[in-house]
mmCIF file of C-alpha atoms and ligand atoms in Angstrom:
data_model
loop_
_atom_site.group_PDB
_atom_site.id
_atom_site.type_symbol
_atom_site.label_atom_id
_atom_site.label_comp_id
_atom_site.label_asym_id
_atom_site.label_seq_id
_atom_site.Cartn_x
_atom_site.Cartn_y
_atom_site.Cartn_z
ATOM 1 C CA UNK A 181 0.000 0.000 0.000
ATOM 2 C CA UNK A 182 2.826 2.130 0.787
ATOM 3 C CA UNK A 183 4.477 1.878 -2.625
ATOM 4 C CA UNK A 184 1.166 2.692 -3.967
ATOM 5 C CA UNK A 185 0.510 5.896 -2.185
ATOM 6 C CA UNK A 186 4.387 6.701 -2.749
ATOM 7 C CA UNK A 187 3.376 6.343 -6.877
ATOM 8 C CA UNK A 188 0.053 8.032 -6.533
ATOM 9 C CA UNK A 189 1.869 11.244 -4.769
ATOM 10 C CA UNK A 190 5.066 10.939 -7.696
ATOM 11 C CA UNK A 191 2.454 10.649 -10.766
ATOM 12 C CA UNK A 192 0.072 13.531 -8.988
ATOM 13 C CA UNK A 193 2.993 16.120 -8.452
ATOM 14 C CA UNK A 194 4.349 15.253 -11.835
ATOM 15 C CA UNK A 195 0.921 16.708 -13.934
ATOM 16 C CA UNK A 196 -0.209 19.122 -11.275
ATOM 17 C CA UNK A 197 3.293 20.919 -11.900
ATOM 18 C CA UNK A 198 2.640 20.867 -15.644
ATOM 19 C CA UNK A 199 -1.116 21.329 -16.021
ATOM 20 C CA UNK A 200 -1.681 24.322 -18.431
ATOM 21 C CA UNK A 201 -5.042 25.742 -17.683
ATOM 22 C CA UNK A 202 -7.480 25.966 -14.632
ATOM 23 C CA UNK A 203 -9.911 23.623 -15.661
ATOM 24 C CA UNK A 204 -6.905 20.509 -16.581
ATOM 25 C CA UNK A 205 -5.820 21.542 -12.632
ATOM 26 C CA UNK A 206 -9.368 21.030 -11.476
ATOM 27 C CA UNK A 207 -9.190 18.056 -13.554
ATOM 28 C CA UNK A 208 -6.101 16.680 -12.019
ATOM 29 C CA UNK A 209 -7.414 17.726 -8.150
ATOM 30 C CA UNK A 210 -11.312 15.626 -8.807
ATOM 31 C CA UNK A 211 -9.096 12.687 -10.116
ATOM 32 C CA UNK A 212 -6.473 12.543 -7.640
ATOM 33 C CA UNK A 213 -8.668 13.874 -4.425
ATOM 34 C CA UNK A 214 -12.163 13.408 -5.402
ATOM 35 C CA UNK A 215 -14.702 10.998 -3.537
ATOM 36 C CA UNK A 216 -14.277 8.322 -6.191
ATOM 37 C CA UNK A 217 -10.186 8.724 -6.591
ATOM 38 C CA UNK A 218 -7.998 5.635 -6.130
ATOM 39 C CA UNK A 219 -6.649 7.806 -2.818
ATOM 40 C CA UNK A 220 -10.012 8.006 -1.365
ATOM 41 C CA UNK A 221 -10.003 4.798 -1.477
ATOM 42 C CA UNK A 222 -7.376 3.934 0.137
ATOM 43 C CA UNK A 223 -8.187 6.626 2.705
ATOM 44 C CA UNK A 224 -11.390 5.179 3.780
ATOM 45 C CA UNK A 225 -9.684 1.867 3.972
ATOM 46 C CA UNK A 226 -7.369 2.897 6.518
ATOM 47 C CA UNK A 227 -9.873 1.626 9.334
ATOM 48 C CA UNK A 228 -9.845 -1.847 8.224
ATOM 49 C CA UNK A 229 -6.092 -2.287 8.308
ATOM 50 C CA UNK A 230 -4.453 -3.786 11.869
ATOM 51 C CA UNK A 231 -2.736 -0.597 14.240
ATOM 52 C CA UNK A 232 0.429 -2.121 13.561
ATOM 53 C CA UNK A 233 -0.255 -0.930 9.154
ATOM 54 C CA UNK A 234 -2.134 2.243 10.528
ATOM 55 C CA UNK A 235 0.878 3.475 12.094
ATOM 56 C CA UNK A 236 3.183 3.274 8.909
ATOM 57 C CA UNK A 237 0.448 3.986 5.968
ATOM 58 C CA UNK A 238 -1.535 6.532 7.792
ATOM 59 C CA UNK A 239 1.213 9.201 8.317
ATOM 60 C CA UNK A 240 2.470 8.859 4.793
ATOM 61 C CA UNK A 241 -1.606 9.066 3.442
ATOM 62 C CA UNK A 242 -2.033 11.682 5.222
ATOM 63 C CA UNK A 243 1.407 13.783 3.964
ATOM 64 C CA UNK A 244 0.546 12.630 0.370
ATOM 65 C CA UNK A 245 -2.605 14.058 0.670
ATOM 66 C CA UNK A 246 -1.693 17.494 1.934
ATOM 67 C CA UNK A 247 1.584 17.463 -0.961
ATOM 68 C CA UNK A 248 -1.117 16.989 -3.576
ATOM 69 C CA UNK A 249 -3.345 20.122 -2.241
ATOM 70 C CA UNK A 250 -0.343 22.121 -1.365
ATOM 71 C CA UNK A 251 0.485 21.066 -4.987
ATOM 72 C CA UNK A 252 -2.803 22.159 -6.553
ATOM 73 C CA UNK A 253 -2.685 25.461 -4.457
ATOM 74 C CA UNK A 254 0.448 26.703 -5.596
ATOM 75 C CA UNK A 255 0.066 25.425 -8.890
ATOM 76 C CA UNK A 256 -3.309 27.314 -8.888
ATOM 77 C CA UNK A 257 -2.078 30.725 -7.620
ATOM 78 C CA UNK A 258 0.904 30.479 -10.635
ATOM 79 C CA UNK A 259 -2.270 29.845 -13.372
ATOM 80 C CA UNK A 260 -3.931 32.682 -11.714
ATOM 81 C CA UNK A 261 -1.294 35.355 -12.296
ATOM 82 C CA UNK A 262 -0.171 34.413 -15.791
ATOM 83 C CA UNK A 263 -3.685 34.743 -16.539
ATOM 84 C CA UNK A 264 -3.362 38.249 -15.333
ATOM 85 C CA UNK A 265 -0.300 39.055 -16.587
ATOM 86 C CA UNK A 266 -1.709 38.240 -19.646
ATOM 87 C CA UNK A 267 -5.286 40.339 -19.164
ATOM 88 C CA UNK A 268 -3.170 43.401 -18.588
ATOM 89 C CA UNK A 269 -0.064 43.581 -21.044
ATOM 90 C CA UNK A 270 0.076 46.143 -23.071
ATOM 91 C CA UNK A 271 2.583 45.625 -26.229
ATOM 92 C CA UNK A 272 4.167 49.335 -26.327
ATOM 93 C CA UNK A 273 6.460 48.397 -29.647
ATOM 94 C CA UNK A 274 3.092 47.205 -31.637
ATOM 95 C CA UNK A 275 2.779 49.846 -34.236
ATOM 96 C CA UNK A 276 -0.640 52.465 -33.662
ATOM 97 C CA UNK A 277 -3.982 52.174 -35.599
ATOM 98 C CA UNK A 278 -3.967 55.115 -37.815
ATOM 99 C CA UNK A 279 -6.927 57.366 -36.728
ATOM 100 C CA UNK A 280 -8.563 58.940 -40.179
ATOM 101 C CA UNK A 281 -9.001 62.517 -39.588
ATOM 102 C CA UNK A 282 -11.768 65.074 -41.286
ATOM 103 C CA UNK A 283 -9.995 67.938 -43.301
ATOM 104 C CA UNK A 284 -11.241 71.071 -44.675
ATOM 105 C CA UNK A 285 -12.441 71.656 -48.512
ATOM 106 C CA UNK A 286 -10.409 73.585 -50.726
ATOM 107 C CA UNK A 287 -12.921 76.166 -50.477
ATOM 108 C CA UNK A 288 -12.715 76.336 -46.471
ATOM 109 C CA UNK A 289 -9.602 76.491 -47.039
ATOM 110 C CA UNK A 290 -9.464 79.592 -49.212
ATOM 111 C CA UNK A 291 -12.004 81.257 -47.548
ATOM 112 C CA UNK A 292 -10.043 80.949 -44.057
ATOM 113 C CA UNK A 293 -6.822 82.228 -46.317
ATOM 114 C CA UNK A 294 -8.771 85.225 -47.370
ATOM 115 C CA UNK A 295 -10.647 86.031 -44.049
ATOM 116 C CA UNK A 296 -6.861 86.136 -42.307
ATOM 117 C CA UNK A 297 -5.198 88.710 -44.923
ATOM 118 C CA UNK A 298 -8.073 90.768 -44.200
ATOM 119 C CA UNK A 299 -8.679 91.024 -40.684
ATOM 120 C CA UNK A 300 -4.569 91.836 -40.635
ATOM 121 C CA UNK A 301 -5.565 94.785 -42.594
ATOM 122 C CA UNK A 302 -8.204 95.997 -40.574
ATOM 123 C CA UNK A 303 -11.297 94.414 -42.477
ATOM 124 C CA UNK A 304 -14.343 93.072 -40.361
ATOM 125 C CA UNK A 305 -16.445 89.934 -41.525
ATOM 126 C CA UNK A 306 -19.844 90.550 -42.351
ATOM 127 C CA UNK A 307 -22.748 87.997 -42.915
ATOM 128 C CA UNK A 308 -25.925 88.206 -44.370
ATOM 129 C CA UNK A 309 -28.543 85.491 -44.907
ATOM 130 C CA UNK A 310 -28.619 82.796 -48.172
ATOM 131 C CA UNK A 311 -32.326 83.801 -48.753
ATOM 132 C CA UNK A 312 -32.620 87.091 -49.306
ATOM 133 C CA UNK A 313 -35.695 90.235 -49.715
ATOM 134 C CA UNK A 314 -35.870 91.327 -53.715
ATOM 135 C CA UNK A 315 -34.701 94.963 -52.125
ATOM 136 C CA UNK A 316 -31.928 93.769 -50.453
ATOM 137 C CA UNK A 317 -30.602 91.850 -53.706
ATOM 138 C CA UNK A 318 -32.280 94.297 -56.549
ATOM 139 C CA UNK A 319 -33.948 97.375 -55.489
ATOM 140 C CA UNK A 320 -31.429 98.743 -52.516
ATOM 141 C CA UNK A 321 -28.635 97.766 -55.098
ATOM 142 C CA UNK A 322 -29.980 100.446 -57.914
ATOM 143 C CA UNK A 323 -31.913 97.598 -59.796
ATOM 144 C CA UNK A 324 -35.650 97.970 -59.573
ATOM 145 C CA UNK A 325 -38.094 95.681 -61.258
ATOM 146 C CA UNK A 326 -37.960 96.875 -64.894
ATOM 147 C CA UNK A 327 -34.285 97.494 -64.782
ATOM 148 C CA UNK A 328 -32.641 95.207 -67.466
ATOM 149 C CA UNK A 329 -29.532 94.473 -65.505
ATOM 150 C CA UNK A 330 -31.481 92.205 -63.439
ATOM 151 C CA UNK A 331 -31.272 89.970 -66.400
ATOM 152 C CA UNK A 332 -27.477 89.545 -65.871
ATOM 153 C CA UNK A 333 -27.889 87.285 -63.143
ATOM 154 C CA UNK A 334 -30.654 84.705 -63.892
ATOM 155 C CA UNK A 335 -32.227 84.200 -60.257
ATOM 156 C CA UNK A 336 -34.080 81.733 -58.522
ATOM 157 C CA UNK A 337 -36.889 83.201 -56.849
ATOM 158 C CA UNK A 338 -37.937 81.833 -53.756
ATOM 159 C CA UNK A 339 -42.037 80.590 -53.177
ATOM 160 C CA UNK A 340 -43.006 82.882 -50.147
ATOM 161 C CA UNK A 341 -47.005 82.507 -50.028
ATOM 162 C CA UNK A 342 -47.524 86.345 -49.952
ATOM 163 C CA UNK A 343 -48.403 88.191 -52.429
ATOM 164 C CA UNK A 344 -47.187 91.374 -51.167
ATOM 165 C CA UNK A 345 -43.913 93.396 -53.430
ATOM 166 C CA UNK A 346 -41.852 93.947 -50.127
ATOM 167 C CA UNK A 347 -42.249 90.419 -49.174
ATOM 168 C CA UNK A 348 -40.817 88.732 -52.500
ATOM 169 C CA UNK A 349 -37.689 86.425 -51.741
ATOM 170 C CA UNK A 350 -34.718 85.377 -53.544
ATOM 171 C CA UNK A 351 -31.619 82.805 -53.208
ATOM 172 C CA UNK A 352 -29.181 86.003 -53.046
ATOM 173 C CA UNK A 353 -27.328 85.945 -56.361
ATOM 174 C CA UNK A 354 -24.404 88.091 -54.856
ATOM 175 C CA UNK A 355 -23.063 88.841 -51.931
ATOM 176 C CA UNK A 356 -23.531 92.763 -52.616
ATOM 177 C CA UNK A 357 -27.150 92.041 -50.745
ATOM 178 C CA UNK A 358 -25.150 92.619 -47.124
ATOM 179 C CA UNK A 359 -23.886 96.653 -48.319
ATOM 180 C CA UNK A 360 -27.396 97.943 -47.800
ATOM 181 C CA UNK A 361 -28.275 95.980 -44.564
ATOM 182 C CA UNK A 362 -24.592 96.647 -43.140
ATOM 183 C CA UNK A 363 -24.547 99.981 -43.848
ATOM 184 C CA UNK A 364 -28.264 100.310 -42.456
ATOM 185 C CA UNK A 365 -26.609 99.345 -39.052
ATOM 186 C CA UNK A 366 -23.302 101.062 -39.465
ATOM 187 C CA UNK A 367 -21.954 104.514 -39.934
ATOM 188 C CA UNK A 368 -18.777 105.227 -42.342
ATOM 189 C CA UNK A 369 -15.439 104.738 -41.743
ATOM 190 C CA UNK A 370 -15.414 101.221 -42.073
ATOM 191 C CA UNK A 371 -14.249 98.252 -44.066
ATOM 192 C CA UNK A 372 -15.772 94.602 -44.062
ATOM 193 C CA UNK A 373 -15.353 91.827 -46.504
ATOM 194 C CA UNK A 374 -18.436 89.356 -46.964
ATOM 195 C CA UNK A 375 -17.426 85.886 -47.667
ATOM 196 C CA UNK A 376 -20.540 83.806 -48.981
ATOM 197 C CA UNK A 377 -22.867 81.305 -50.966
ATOM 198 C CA UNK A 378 -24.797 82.517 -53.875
ATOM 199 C CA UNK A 379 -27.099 81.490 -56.215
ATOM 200 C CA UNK A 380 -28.066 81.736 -60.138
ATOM 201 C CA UNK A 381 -30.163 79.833 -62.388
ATOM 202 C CA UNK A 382 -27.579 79.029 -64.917
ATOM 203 C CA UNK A 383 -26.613 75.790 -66.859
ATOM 204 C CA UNK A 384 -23.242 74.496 -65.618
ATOM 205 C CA UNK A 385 -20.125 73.983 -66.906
ATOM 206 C CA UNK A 386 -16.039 74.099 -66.143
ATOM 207 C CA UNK A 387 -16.492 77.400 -65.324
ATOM 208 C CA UNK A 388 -20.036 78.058 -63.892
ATOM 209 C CA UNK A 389 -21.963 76.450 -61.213
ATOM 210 C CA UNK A 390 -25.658 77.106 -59.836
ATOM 211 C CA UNK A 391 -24.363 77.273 -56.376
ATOM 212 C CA UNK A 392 -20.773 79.387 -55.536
ATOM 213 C CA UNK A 393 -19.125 81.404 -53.327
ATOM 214 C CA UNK A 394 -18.146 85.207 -53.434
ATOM 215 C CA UNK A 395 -16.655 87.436 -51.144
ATOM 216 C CA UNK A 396 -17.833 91.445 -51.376
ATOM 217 C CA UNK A 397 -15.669 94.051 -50.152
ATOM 218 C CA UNK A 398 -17.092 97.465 -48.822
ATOM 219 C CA UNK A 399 -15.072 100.386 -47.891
ATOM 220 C CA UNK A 400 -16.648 103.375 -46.985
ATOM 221 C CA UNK A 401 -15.665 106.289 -45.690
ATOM 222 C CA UNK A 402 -15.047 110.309 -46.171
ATOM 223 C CA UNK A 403 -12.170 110.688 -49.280
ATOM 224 C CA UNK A 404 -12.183 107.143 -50.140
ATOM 225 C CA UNK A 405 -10.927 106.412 -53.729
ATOM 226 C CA UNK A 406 -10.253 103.501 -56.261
ATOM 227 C CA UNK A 407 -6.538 104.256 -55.734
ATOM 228 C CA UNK A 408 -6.981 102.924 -52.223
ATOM 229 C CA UNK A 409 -9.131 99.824 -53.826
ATOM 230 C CA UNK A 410 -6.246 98.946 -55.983
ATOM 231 C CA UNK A 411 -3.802 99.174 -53.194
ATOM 232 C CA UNK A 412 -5.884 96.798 -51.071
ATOM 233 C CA UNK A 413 -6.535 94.580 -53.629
ATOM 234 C CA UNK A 414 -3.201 94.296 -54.874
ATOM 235 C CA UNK A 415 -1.948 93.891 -51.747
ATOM 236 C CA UNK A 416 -4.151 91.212 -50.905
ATOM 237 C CA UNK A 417 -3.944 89.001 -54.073
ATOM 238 C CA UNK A 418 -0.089 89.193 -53.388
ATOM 239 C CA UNK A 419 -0.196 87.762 -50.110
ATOM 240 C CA UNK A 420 -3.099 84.842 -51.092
ATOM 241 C CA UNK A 421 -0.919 83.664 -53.996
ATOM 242 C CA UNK A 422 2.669 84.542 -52.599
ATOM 243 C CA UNK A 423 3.919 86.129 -55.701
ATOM 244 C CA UNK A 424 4.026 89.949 -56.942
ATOM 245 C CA UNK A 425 0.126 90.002 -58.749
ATOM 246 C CA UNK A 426 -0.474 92.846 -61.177
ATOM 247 C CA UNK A 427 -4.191 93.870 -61.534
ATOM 248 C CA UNK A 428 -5.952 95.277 -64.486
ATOM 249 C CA UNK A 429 -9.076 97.160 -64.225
ATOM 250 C CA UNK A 430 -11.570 97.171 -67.644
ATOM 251 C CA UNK A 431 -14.470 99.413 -67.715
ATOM 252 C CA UNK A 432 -17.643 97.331 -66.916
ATOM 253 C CA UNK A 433 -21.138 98.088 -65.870
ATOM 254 C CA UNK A 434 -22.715 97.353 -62.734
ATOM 255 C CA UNK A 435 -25.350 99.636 -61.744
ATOM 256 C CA UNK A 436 -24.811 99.538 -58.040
ATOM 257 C CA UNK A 437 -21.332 101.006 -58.909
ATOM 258 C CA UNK A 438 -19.951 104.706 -60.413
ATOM 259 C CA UNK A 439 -17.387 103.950 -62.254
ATOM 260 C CA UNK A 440 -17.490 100.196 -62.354
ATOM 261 C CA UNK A 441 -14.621 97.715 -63.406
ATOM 262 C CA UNK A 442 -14.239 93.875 -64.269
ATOM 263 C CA UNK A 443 -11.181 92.812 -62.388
ATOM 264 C CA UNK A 444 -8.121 90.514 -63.986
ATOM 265 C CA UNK A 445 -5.215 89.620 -62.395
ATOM 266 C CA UNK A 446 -2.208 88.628 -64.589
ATOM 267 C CA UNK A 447 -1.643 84.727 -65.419
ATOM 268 C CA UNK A 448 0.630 82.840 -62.872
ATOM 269 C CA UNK A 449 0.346 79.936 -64.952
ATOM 270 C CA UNK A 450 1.736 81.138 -68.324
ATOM 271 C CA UNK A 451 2.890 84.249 -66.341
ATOM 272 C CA UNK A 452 1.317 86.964 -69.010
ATOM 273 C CA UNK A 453 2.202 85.216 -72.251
ATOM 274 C CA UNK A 454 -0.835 83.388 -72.882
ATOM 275 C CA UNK A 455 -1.995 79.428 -72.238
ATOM 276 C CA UNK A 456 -4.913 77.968 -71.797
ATOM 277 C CA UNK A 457 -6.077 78.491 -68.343
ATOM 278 C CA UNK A 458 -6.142 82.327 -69.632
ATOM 279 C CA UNK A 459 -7.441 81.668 -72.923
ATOM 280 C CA UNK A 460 -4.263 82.919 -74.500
ATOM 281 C CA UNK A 461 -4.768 86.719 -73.036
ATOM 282 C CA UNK A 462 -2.419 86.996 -70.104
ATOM 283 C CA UNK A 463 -5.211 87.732 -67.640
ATOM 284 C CA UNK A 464 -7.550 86.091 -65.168
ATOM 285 C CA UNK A 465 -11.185 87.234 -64.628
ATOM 286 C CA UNK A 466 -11.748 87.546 -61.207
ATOM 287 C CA UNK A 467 -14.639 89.796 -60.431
ATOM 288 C CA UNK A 468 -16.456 92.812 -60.493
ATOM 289 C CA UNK A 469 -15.300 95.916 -58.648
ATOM 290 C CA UNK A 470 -16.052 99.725 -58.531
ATOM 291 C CA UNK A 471 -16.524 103.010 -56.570
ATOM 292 C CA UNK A 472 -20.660 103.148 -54.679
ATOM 293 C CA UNK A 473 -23.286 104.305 -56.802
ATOM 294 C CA UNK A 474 -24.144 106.881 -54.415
ATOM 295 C CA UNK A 475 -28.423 105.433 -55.091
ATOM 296 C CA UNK A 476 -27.038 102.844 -52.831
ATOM 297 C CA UNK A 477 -25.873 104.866 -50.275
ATOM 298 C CA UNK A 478 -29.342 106.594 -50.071
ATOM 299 C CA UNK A 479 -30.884 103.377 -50.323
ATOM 300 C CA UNK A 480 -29.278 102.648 -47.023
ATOM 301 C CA UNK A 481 -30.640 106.038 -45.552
ATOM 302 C CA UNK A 482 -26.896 108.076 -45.911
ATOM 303 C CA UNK A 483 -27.080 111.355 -47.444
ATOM 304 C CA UNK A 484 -26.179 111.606 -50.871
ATOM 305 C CA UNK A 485 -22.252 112.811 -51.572
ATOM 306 C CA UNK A 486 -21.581 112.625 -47.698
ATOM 307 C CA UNK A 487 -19.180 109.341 -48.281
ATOM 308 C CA UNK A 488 -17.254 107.114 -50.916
ATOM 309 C CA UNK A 489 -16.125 103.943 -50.835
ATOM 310 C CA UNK A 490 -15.278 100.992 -53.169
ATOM 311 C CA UNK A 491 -16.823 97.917 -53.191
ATOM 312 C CA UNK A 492 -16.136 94.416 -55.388
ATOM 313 C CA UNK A 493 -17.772 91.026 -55.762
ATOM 314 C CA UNK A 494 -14.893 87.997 -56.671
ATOM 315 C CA UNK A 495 -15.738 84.690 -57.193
ATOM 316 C CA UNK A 496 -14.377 82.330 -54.320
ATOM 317 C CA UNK A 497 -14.359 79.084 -56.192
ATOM 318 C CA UNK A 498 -12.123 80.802 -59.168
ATOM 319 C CA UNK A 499 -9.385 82.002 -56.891
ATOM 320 C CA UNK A 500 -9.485 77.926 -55.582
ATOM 321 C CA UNK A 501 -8.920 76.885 -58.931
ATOM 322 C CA UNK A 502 -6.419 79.243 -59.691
ATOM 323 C CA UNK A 503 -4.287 78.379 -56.335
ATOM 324 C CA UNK A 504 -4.841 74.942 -56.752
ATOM 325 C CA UNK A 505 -4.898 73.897 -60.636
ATOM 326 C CA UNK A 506 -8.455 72.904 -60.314
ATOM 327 C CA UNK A 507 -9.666 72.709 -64.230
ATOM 328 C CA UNK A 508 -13.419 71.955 -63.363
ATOM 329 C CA UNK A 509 -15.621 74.458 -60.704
ATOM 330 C CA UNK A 510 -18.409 71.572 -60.519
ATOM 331 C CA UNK A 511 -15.533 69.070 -58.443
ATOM 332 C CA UNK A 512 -16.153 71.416 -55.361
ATOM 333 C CA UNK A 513 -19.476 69.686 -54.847
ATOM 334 C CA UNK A 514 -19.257 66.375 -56.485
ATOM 335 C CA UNK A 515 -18.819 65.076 -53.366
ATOM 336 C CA UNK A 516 -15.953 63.230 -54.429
ATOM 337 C CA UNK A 517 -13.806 62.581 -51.434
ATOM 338 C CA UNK A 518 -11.244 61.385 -53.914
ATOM 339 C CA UNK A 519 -11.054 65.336 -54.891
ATOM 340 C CA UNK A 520 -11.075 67.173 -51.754
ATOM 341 C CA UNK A 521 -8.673 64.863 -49.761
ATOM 342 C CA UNK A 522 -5.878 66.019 -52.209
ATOM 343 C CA UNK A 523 -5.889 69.390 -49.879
ATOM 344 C CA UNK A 524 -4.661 69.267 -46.385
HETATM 345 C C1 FA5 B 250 -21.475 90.429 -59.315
HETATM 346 O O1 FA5 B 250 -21.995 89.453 -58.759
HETATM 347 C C2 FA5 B 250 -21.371 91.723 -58.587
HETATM 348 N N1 FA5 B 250 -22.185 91.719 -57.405
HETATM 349 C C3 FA5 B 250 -19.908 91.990 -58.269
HETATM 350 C C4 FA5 B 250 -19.664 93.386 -57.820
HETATM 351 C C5 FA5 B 250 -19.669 93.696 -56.476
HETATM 352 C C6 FA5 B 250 -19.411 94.373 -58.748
HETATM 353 C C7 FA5 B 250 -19.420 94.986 -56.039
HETATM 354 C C8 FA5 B 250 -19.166 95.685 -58.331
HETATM 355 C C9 FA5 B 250 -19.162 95.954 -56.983
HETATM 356 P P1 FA5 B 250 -20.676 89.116 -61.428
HETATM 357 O O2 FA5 B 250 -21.984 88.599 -61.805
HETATM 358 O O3 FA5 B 250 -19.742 89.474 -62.510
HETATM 359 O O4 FA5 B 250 -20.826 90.370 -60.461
HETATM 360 O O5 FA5 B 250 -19.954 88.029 -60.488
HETATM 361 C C10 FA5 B 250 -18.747 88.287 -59.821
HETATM 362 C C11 FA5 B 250 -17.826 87.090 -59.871
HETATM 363 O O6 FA5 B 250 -18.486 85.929 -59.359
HETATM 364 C C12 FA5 B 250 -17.392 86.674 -61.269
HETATM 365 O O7 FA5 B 250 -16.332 87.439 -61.737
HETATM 366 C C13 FA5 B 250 -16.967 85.251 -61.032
HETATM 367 O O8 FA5 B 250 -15.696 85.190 -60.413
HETATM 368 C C14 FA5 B 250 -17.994 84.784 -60.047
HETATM 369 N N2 FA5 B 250 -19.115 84.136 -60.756
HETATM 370 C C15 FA5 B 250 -20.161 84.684 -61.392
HETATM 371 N N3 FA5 B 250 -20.996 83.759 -61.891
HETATM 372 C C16 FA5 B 250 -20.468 82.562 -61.558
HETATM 373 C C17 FA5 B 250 -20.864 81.197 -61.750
HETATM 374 N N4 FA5 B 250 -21.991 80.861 -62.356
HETATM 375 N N5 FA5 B 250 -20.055 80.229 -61.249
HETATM 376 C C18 FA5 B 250 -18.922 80.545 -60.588
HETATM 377 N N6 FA5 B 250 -18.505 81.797 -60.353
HETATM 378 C C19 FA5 B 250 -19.256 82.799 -60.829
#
């Protein structure tokens, strides 16, 4: 019996001290210390043997049986903190997840550009709504109803239920809709630019959308003149495209302006000789410009002569494409994520 207990404790100490996982240990522990183990039953036949046999086998049971559970204990504890170990280890050479971030349209983009150079020269940024009065778009800006110019920009008029002149809306085909209410609030001097969406019914193509962005500039005050507007502007076309920019004025006709002016600025791309993205001239349309029709001034309740200023209307989405060597204006809202995560 002795022998036996002696291999039972050898073959028990053996696997406990190599079982792998909790459940082979409590495996090992019902089949060498459970009721119905080969132990047991040597334990419970302990009584039958003569005092003489109890006094050898029953000391050396009894050790075996407390080697095998301090056995399984310590075994049991070492199981127990590997499995810890490996709940909380943390690999700090495994390489990160790349996190995808959001990035700003070309347009935000731009527009952030251009609000910056301006503010650093003293310009406030104005805001008036997408949906706009007729006055506020036509009538304040020296257009009224029969006025043909309204024809130049074909405009989608907006379903108001009311039948009444005053309360006819528009989507705002220029920006020029915020002189009249800004100057309605403000007194001369002051300068603001106007970065913002606009509307016109017109087919699309490379060059024209429906929906675009402009930014006005008003400066008003007493001896304002379009010397000062070409200063500014120069100045600021210089600083947006980080090269010397020469601007041409051409006579134009807008009738919210006294003289009025279409606006180029020479050709980076070619640089004045002529190519393609100029159409072989040398110059870049950018927008319209001019010194206040002084109707618009009284249309915003200033006495006529008091002031002068200059105002202009550029297209947002054309400087974009000139910066960035867009060829087609409709990209901007295709919605192609291809296109706008080329600018970060
Ligand atoms: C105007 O909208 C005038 N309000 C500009 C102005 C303001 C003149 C203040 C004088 C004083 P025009 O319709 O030309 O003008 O538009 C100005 C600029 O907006 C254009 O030069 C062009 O850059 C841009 N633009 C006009 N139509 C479109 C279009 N369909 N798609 C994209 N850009 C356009």
């Amino acid at each position: 019996m002795l022998k036996k207990i002696k291999k039972i404790k050898g073959e028990a100490l053996k696997k406990i001290s190599s079982a792998n996982t909790l459940t082979e240990l409590e495996d090992l522990r019902v089949f060498y210390l459970g009721k119905k183990s080969e132990f047991n039953d040597i334990l419970k036949g302990l009584k039958d043997l003569s005092t003489e046999e109890k006094r050898k086998v029953g000391p050396s049971a009894n050790e075996t049986k407390k080697g095998i559970q301090e056995a399984l204990e310590n075994r049991l504890m070492e199981l127990e903190e590997a499995e810890d170990a490996k709940k909380e280890w943390i690999d700090i050479t495994a390489p990160g997840k790349k996190i995808k971030k959001g990035h700003l349209s070309p347009l935000s983009i731009v527009q952030n550009n251009i609000e910056d150079i301006f503010t650093s020269m003293g310009f406030e940024i104005a805001d008036g709504p997408d949906i706009d009065s007729e006055f506020y778009n036509f009538d304040a800006m020296n257009m009224p109803a029969d006025h043909p110019a309204r024809d130049m920009q074909d405009t989608f008029w907006v379903k108001t239920g009311s039948r009444k002149e005053e309360e006819r809306a528009v989507l705002r085909t220029h920006t020029s809709t915020v002189q009249v209410r800004y100057m309605e609030k403000n007194k001369p001097p002051f300068r603001i630019i106007v970065p913002g969406r606009v509307f016109r019914s017109e087919a699309t193509d490379p060059s024209h959308e429906h929906t675009f962005h402009q930014f006005e500039a008003l400066v008003v005050g007493k001896d304002v003149s379009v010397a000062n507007f070409l200063y500014i502007a120069e100045s600021f076309f210089t600083q947006f495209f980080r090269r010397k920019v020469n601007v041409r004025l051409r006579p134009s006709y807008f009738p919210f302006v006294e003289p009025g002016f279409e606006f180029d600025i020479n050709c980076a791309n070619c640089g004045g000789k002529g190519c393609g993205v100029c159409k072989n001239t040398g110059w870049i349309e950018i927008g319209g410009a001019g010194m206040v029709n002084q109707k618009v001034f009284e249309a915003a309740g200033y006495d006529r002569g008091k002031y002068q200023g200059f105002a202009w209307g550029f297209g947002m989405e054309r400087l974009a494409m000139i910066k960035y060597k867009i060829s087609d204006i409709r990209l901007f809202h295709s919605g192609d994520v291809r296109f706008t995560r080329q600018f970060k």
